[in-house]
C-alpha atoms as a printed R data frame, in Angstrom:
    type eleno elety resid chain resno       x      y       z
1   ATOM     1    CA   UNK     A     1 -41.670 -5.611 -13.688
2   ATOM     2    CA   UNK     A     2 -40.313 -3.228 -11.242
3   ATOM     3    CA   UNK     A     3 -39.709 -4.690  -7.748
4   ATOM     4    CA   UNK     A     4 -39.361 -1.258  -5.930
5   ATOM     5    CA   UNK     A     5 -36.172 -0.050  -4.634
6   ATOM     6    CA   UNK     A     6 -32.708 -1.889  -4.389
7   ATOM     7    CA   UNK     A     7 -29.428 -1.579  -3.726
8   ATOM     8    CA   UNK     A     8 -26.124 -3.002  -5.358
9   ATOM     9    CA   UNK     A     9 -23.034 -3.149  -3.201
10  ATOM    10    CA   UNK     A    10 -19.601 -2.994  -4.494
11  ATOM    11    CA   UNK     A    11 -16.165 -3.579  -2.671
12  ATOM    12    CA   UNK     A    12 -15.942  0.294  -2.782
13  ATOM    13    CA   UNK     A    13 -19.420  1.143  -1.588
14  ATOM    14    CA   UNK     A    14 -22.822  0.771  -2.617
15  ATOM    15    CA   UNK     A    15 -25.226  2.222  -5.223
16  ATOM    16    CA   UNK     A    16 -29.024  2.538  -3.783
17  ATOM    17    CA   UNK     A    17 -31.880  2.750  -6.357
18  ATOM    18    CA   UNK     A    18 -34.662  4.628  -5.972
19  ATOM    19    CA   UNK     A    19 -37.700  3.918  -7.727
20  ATOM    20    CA   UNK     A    20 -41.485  2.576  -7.730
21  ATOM    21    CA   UNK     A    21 -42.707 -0.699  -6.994
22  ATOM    22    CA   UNK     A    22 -45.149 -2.556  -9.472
23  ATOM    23    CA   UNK     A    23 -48.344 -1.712  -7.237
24  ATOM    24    CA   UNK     A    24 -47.101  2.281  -7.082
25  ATOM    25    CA   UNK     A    25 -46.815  1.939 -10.815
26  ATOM    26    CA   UNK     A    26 -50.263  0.323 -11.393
27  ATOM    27    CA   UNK     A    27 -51.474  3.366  -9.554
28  ATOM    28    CA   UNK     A    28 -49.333  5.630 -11.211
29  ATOM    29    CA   UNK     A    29 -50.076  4.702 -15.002
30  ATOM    30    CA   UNK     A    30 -54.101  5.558 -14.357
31  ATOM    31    CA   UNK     A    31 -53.530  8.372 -12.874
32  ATOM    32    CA   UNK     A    32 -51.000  8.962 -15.711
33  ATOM    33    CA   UNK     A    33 -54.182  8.556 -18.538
34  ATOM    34    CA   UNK     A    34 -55.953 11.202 -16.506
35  ATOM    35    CA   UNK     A    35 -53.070 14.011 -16.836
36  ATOM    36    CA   UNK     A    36 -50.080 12.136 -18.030
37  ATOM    37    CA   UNK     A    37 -47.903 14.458 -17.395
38  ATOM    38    CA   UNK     A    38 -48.814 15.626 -13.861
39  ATOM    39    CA   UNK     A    39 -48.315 12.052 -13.070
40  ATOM    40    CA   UNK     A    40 -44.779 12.295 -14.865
41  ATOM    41    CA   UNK     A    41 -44.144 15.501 -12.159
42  ATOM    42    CA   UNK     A    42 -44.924 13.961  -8.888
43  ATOM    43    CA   UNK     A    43 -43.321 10.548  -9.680
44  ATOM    44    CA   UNK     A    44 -40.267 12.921 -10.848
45  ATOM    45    CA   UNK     A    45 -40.437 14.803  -7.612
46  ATOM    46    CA   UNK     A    46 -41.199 11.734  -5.174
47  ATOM    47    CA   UNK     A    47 -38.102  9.948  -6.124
48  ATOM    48    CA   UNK     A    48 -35.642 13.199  -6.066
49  ATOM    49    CA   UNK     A    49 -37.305 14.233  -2.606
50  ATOM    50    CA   UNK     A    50 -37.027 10.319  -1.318
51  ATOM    51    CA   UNK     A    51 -32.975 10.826  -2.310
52  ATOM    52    CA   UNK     A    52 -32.788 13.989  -0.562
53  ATOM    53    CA   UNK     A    53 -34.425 12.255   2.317
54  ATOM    54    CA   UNK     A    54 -31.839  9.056   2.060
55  ATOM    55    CA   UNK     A    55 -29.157 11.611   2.071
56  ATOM    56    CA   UNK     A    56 -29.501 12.956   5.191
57  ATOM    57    CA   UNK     A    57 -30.520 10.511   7.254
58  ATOM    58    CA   UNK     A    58 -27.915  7.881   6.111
59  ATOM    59    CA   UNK     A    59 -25.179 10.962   7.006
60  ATOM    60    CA   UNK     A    60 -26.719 11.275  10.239
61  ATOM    61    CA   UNK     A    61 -26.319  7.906  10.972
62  ATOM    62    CA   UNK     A    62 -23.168  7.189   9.645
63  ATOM    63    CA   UNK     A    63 -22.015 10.281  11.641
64  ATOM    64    CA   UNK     A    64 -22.947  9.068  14.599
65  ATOM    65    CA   UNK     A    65 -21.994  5.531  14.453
66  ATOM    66    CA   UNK     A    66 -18.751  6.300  13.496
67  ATOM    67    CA   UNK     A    67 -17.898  9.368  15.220
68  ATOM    68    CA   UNK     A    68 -17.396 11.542  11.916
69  ATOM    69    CA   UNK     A    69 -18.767 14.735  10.829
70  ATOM    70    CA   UNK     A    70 -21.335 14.782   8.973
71  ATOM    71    CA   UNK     A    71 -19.954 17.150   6.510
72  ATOM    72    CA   UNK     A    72 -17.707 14.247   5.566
73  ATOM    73    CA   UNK     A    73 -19.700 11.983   5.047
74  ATOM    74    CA   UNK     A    74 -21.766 13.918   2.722
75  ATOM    75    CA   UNK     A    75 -18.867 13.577   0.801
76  ATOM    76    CA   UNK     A    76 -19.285 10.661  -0.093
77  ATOM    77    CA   UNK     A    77 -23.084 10.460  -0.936
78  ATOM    78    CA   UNK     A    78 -23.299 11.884  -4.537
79  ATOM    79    CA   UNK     A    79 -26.982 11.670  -5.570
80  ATOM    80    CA   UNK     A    80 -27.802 11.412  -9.137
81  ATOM    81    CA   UNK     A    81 -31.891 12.275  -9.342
82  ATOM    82    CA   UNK     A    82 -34.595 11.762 -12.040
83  ATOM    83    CA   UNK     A    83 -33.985 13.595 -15.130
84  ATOM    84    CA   UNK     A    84 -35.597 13.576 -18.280
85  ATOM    85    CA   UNK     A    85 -38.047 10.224 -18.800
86  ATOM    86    CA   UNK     A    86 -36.387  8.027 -16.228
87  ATOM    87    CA   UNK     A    87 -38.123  6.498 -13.668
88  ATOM    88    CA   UNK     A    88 -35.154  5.595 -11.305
89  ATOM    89    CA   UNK     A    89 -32.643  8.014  -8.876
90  ATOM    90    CA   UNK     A    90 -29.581  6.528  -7.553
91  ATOM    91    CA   UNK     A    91 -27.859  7.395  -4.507
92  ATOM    92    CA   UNK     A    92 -24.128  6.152  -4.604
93  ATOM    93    CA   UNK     A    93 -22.363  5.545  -1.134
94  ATOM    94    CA   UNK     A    94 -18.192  5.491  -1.162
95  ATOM    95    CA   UNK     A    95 -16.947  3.538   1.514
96  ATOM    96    CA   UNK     A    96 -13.425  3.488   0.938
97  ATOM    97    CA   UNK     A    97 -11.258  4.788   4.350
98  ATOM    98    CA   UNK     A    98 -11.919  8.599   4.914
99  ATOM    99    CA   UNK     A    99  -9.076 10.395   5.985
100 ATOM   100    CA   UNK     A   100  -8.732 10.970   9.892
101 ATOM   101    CA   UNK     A   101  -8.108 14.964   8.873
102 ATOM   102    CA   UNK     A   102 -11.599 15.337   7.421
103 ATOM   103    CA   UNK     A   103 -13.900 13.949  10.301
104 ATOM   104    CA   UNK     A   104 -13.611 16.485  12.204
105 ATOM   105    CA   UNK     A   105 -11.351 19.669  13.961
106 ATOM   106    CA   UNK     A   106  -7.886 17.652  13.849
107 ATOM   107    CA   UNK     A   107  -5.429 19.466  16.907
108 ATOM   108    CA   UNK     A   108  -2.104 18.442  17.767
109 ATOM   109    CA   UNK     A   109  -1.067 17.802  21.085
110 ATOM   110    CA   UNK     A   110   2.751 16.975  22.496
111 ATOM   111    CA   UNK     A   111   1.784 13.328  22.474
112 ATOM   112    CA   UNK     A   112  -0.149 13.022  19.073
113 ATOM   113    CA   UNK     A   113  -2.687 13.904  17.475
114 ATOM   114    CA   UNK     A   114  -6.614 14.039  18.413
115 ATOM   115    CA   UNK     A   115 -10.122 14.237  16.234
116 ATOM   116    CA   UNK     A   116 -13.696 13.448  16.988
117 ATOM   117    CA   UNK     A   117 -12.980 11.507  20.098
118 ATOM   118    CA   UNK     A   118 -10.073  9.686  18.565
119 ATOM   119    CA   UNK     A   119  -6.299 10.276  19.672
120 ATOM   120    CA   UNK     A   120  -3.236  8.967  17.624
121 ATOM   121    CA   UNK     A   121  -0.481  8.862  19.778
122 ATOM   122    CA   UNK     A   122   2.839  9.582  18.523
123 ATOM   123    CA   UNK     A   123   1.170 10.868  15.136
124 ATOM   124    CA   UNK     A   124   1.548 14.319  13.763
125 ATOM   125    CA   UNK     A   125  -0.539 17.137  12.044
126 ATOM   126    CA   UNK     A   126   1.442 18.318   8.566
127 ATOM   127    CA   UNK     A   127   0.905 18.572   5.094
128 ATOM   128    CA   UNK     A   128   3.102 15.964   3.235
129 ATOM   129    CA   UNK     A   129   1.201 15.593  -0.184
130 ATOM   130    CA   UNK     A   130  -1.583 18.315  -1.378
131 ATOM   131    CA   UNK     A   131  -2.643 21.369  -0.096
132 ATOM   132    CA   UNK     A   132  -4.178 20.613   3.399
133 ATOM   133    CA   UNK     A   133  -2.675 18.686   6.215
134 ATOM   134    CA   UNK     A   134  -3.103 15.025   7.528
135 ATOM   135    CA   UNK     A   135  -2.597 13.028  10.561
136 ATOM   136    CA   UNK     A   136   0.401 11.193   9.699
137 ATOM   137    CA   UNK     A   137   2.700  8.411  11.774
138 ATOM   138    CA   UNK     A   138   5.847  7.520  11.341
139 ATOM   139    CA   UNK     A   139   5.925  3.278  10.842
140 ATOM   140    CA   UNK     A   140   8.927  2.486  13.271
141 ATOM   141    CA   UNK     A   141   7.267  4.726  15.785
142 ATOM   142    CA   UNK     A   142   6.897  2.722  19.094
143 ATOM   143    CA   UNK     A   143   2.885  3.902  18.676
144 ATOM   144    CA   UNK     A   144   2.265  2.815  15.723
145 ATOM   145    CA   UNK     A   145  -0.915  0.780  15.181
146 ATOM   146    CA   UNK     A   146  -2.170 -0.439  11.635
147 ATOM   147    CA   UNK     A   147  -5.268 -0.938  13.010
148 ATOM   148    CA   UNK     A   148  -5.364  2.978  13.135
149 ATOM   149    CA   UNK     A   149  -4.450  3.042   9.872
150 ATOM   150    CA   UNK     A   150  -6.825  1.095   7.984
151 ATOM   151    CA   UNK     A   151  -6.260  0.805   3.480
152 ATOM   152    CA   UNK     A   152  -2.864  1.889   4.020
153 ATOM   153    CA   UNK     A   153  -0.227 -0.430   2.590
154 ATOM   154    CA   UNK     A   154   3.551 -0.160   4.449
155 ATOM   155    CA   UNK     A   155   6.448 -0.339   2.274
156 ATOM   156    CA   UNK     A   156   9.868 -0.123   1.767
157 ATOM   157    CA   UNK     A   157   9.377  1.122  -1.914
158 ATOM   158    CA   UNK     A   158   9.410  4.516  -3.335
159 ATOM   159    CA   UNK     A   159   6.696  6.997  -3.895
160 ATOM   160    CA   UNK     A   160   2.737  7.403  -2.844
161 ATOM   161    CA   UNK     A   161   0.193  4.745  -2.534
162 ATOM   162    CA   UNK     A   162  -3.186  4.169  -0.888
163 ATOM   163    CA   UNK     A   163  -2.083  6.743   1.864
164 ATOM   164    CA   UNK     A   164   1.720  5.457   2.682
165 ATOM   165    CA   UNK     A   165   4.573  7.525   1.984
166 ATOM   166    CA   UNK     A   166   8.158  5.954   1.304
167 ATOM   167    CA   UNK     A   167  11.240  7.953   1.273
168 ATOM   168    CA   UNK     A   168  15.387  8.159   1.363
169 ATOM   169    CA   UNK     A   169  15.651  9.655   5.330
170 ATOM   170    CA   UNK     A   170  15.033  8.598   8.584
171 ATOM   171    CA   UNK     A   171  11.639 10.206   8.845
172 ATOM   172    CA   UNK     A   172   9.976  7.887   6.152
173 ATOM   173    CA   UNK     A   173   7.899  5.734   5.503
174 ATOM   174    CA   UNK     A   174   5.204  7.619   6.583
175 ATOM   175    CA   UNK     A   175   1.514  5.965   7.015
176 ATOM   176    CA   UNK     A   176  -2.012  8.590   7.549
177 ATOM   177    CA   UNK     A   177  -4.304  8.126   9.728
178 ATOM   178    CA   UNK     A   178  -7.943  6.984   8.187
179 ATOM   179    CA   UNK     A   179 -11.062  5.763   9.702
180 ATOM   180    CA   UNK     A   180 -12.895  2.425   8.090
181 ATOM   181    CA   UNK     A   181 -16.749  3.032   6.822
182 ATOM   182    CA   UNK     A   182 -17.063 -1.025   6.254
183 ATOM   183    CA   UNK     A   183 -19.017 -0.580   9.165
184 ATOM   184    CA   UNK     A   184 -21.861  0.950   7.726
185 ATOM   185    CA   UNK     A   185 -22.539 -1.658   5.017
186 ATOM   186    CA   UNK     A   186 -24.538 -3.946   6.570
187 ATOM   187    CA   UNK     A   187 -27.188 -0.895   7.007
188 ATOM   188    CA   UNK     A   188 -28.083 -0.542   3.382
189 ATOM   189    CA   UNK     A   189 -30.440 -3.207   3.920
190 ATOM   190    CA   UNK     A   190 -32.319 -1.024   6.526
191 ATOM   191    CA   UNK     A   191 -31.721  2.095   4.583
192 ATOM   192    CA   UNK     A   192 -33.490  0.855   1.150
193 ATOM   193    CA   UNK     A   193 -36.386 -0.739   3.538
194 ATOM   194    CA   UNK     A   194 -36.835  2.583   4.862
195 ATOM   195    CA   UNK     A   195 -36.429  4.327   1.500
196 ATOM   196    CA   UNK     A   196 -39.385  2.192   0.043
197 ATOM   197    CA   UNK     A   197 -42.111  3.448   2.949
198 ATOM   198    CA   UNK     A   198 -40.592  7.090   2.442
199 ATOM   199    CA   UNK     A   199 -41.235  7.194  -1.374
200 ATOM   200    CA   UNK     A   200 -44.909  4.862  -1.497
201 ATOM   201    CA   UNK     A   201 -45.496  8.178   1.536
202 ATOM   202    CA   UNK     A   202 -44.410 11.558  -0.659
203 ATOM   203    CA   UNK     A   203 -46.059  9.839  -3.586
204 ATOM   204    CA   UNK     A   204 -49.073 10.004  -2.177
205 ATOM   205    CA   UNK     A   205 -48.811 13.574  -1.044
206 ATOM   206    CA   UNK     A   206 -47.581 14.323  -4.692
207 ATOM   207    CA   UNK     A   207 -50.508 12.646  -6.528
208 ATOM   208    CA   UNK     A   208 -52.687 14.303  -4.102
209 ATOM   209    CA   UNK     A   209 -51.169 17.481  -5.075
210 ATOM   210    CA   UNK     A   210 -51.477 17.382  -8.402
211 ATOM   211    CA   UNK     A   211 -55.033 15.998  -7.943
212 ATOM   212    CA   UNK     A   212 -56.139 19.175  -6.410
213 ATOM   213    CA   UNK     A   213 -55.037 21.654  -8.870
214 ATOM   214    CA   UNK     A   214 -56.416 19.093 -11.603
215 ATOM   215    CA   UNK     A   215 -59.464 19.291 -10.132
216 ATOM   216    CA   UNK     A   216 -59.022 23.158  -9.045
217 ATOM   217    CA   UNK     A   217 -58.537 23.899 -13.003
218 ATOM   218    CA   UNK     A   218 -61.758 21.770 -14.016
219 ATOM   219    CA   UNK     A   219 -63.584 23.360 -11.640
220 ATOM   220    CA   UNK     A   220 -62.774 27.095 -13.264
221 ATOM   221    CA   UNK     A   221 -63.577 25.695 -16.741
């Protein structure tokens, strides 16, 4: 029996699924032996609209809590809607460290670095690794903070790992600069809450839409 929409966290994020509870599907199925597949349509559309709808508003949030652009955060909401005869959409949420680069307009200063509020002193604004810059530190700088730079592991070994960068020369190891979305986890409580009322509200406005032109098309029989 369906119990409505849920979410499942993970240590990397969180996947949200969207779908009916068992009273909307009660409703749904007679409706469904009226015009079956009219009832198919606006359960299909209700759910992809309610994800569109989670989308936003849990960028929006998460953009302001934290400071970030929303662009970025966008990022990491990939929605994967109804297709074909399933009843659920999911709506998966990465909240592994974003890097301090992408939150916003990064611009160096003489005494570091500053983005979306947020200055990193003693940190600088060059691409290391890949084709766009970060904010990057060096780790026996006198400013360095780990707190700063959260899921990044310092180390005297070679090579590239979860953002830290070890290397023969006085520059290195290098750490970049990332901002921690842990924060927003305890939301997805709200968010799915919120979710539920959204999709019981478009369904409605979907059945009644496909009511209308049932009844428009008897009507011109």
């Amino acid at each position: 029996m369906s119990v409505g929409s849920y979410f499942k966290p993970s240590a990397a994020g969180g996947m949200l699924s969207i779908q009916s509870s068992a009273v909307d599907l009660k409703a749904l199925e007679e409706f469904a032996k009226v015009v079956p597949k009219a009832a198919a349509a606006a359960q299909r559309r209700a759910i992809n609209k309610t994800l569109g709808w989670l989308r936003t508003h849990i960028a929006r949030a998460v953009s302001r809590q934290e400071r970030i652009a929303v662009a970025a955060v966008r990022q990491r909401l990939r929605s994967y809607p109804v297709t074909g005869g399933s009843t659920s959409g999911k709506l998966w949420f990465g909240l592994n460290a974003i890097e301090s680069s992408r939150i916003g307009r990064a611009r160096q200063t003489g005494r570091g670095v500053s983005v979306a509020g947020r200055r990193y002193q003693g940190a600088f604004l060059k691409k290391v690794y890949g084709n766009k810059p970060d904010i990057w530190i060096r780790t026996a700088s006198k400013h360095f903070n780990a707190d700063d730079y959260p899921d990044s592991t310092v180390s005297g070994g070679g090579g590239v790992s979860s953002g830290w960068v070890a290397e023969n020369g006085n520059r290195f190891p290098l750490v970049k600069a990332k901002v921690s979305l842990e924060q927003a986890r305890p939301h997805f409580h709200t968010w799915i809450k919120r979710a539920d009322a959204r999709l019981l509200e478009i369904l409605r406005q979907e059945f009644n839409f496909e009511l209308q032109k049932h009844l428009k098309r008897i009507a011109h029989v």
